[in-house]
Coordinates of C-alpha atoms in Angstrom, one line a residue:
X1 CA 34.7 -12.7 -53.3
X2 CA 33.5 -14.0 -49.5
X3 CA 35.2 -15.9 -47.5
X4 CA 32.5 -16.8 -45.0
X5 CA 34.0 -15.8 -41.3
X6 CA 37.5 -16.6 -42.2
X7 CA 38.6 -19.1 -39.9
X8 CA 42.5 -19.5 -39.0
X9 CA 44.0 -16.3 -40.3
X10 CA 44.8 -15.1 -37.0
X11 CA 45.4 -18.2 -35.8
X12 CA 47.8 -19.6 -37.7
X13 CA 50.3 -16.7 -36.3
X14 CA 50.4 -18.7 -33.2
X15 CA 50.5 -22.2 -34.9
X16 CA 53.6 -22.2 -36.0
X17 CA 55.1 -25.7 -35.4
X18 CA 57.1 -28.3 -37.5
X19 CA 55.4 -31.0 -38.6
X20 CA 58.4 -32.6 -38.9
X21 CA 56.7 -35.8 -36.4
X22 CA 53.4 -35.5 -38.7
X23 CA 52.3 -38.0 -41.1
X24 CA 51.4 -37.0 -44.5
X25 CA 47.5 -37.5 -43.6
X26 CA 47.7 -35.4 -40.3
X27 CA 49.5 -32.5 -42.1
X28 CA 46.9 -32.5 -44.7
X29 CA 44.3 -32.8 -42.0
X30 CA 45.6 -29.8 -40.2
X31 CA 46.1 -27.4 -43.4
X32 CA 42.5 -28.4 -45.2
X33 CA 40.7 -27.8 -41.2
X34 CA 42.7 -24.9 -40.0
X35 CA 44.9 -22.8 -41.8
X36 CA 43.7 -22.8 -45.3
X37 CA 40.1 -22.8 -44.0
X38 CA 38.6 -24.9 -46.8
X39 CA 35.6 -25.5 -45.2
X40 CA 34.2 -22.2 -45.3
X41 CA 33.4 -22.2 -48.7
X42 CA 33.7 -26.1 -49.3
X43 CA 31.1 -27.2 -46.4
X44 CA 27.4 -26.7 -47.0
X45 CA 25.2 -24.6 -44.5
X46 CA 22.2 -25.0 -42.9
X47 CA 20.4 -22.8 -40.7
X48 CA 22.2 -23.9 -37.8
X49 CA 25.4 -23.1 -39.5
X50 CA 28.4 -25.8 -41.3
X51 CA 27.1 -29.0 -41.9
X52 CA 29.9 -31.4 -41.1
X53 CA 28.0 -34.4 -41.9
X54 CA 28.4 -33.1 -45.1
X55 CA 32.0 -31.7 -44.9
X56 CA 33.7 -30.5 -48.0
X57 CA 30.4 -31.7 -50.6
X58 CA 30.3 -28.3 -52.0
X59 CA 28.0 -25.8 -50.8
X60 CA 28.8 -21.4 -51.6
X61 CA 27.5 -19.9 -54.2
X62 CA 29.7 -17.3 -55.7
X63 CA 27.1 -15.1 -58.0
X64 CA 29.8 -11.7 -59.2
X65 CA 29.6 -10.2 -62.0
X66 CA 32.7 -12.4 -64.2
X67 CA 31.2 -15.2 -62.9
X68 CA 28.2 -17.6 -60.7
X69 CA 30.1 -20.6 -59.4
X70 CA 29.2 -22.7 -56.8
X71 CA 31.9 -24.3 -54.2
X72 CA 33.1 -27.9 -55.7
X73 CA 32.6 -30.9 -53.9
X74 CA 36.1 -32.3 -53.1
X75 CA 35.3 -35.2 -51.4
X76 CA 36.0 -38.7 -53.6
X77 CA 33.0 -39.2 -54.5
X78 CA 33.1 -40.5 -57.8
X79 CA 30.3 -38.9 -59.4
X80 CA 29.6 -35.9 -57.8
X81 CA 33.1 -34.9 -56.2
X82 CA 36.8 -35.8 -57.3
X83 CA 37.1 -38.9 -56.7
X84 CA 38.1 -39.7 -60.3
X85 CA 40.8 -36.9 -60.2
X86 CA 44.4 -38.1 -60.1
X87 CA 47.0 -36.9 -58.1
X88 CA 48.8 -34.6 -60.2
X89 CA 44.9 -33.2 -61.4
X90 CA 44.2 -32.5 -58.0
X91 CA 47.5 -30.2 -57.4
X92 CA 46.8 -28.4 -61.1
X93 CA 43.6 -27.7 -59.6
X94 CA 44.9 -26.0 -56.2
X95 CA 48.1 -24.3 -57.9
X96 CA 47.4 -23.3 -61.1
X97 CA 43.2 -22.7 -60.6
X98 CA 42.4 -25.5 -63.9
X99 CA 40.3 -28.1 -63.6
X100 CA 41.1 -31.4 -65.5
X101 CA 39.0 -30.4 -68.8
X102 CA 41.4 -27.3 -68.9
X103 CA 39.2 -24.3 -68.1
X104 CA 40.1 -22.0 -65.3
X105 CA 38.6 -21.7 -61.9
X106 CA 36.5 -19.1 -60.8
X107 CA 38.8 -16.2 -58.7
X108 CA 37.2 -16.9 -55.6
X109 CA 39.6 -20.2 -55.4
X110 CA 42.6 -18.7 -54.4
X111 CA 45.0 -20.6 -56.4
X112 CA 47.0 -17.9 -56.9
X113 CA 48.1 -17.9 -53.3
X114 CA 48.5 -21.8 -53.4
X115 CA 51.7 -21.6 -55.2
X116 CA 54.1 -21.3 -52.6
X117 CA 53.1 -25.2 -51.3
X118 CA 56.0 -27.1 -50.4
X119 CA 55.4 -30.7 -52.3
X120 CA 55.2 -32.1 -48.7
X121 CA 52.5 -30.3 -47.6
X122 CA 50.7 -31.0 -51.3
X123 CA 51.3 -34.5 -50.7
X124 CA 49.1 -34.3 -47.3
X125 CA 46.7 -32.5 -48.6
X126 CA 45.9 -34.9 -51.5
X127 CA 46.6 -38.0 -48.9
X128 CA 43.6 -36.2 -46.5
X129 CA 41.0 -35.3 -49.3
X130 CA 41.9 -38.8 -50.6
X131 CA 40.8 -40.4 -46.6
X132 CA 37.8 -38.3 -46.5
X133 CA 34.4 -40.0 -46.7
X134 CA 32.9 -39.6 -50.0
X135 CA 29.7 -37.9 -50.2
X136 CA 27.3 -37.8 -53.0
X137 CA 26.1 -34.1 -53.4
X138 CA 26.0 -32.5 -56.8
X139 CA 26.4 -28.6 -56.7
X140 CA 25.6 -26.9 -60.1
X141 CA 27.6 -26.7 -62.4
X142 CA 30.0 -23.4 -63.0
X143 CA 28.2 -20.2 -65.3
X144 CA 31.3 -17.8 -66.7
X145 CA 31.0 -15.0 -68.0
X146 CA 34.5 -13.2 -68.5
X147 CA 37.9 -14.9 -67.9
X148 CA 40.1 -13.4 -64.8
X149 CA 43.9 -14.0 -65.4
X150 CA 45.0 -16.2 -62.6
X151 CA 46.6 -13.5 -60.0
X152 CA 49.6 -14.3 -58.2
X153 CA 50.1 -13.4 -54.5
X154 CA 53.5 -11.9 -54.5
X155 CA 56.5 -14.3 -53.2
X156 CA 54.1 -17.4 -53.2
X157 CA 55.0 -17.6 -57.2
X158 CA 57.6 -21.1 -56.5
X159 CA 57.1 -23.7 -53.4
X160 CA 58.8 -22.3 -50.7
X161 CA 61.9 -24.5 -49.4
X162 CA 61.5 -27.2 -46.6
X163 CA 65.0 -25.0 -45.0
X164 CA 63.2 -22.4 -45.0
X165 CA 60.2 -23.2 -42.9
X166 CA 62.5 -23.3 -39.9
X167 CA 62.7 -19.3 -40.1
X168 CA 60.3 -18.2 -38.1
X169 CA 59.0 -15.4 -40.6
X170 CA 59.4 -16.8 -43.7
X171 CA 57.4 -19.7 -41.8
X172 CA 54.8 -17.5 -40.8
X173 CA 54.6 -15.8 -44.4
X174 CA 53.9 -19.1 -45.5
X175 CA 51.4 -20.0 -42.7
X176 CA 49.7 -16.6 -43.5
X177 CA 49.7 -16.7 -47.4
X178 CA 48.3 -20.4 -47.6
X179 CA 45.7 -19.6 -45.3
X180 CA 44.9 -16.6 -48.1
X181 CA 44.3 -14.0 -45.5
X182 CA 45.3 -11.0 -47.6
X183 CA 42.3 -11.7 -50.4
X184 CA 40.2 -10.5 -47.4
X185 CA 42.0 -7.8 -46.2
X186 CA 43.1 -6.0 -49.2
X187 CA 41.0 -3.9 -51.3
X188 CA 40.4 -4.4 -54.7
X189 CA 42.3 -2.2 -57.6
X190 CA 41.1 0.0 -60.2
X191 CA 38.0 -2.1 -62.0
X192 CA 39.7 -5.0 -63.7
X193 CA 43.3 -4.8 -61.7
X194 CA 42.1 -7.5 -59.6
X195 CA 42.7 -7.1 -56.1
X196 CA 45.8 -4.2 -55.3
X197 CA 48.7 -6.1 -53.4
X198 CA 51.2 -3.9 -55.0
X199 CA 49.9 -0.3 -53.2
X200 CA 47.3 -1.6 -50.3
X201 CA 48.9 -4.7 -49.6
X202 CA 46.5 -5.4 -46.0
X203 CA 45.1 -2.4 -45.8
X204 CA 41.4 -3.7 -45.4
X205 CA 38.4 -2.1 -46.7
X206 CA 37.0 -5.2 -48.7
X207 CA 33.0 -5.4 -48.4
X208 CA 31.3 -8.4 -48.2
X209 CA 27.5 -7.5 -49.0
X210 CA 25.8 -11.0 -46.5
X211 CA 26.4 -14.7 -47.8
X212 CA 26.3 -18.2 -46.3
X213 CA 23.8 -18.4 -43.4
X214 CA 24.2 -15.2 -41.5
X215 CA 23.1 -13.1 -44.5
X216 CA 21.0 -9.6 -43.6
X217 CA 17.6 -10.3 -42.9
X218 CA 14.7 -8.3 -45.1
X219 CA 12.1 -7.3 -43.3
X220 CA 10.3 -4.5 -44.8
X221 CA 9.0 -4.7 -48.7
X222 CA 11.2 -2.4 -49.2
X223 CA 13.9 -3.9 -47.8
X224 CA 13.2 -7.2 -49.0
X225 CA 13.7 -5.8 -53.0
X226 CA 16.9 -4.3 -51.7
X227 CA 18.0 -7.7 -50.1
X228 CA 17.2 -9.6 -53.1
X229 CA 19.5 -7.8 -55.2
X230 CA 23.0 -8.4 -52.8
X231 CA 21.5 -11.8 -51.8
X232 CA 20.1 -11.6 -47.8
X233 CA 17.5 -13.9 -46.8
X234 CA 13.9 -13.3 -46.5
X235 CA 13.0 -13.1 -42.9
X236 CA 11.1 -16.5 -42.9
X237 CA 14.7 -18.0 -43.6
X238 CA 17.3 -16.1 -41.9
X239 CA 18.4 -17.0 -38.5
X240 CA 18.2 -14.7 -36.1
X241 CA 21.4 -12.6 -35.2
X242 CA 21.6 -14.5 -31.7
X243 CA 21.9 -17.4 -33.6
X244 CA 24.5 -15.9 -35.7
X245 CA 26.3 -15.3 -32.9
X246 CA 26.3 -18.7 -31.4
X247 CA 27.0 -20.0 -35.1
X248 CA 30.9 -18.4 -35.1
X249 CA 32.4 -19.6 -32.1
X250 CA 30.9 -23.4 -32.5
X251 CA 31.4 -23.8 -35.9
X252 CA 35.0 -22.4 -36.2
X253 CA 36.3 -24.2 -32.4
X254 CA 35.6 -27.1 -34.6
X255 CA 37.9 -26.6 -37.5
X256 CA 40.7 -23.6 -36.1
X257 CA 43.3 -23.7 -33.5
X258 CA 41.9 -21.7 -30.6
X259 CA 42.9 -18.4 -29.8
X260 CA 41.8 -15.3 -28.0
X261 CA 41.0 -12.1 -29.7
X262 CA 42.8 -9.0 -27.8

């Protein structure tokens, strides 16, 4: 599972303010572009990094071995996105990882650490995916091959209590597990345990073998057999790492609440 560069999972620690003067549409604003970093898998991108004309159409492919999915389009577009998804359809789809027509969700949408959602913050995010421009862009359509039992992250299995977001930890446990930063920095299990929370709960060591547009280059033939097997780009298509580096910061001072690394 990728995650892109994970925008807001560090940042959220020093982000945490009521929204207690927010309206439903500016919370779900500020969850969908920070905290739960939905773009980076949402929002297509080019060789110049996120396309934000085309924010949230779909856009990363997710080709492991239970399954190749590609990022929905969540924009309302009727026809291409979910724009004819109710309400309720839309929060199944975040909580519980089920689409409409009942089949699960690939793993790499982390529904499983959506849970813990107050209904006020699911409100906003509905209310903000509901504002959003639509945008017609049709992403093909999901190929699985084995179905992966929804996991749970542990204490995000009930919405946590508007009360309790006025504790500063159990506010930033919140904060931390909606923005899904341990599915990055845990390691997986034993082969078909899913990811170990129970005995390496943040203990890092997940590899992420080059996706989106800052995939290794190929160079050599020999290198460009290997790269086709863990999905770099060719050379003629890659940007160059400079460009990589100027991709990061730009993309993600759009969309996360600045901070500086220590």
């Amino acid at each position: 599972m990728n995650r892109g560069a994970v925008v807001g999972c560090v940042a959220v620690l020093g982000a945490c303010t009521t929204a207690v003067a927010q309206t439903p549409l500016e919370r779900g604003r500020y969850l969908v572009d920070t905290v739960m970093t939905c773009h980076n898998c949402h929002t297509p991108r080019g060789p110049n990094g996120f396309q934000f004309d085309k924010a949230l159409s779909g856009g990363l492919r997710f080709d492991e071995p239970p399954f190749d999915v590609w990022a929905t389009n969540i924009t309302p577009d009727r026809d291409t996105g979910i724009g004819d998804w109710s309400d309720a359809e839309i929060k199944t789809a975040l909580q519980e990882g089920r689409r409409p027509a009942g089949h699960q969700l690939a793993e790499a949408m982390p529904s499983g650490f959506y849970k813990i959602l107050t209904p006020r913050d699911l409100d906003g995010i509905v209310a903000y995916l509901r504002s959003l421009p639509p945008v017609d862009h049709k992403v093909p359509g999901p190929v699985y091959k084995m179905q992966i039992p929804l996991q749970v992250f542990p204490g995000a299995e009930k919405p946590m209590s508007e009360s309790d977001l006025d504790d500063k930890v159990k506010r930033g446990f919140y904060l931390v597990t909606i923005a899904h930063c341990m599915a990055c920095h845990t390691p997986f299990g034993p082969p078909a345990t899913g990811i170990d929370f129970k005995n390496s709960l943040g203990k890092g060591g997940r590899e992420f073998p080059g996706r989106g547009a800052c995939r290794p280059r190929a160079t050599s033939p020999r290198a460009k057999v290997r790269a086709s097997a863990i999905g770099a780009m060719p050379r003629s298509s890659a940007p160059s790492r400079r460009a990589c580096a100027r991709m990061a910061p730009s993309s993600s001072r759009r969309w996360a609440i600045p901070f500086t690394p220590k």
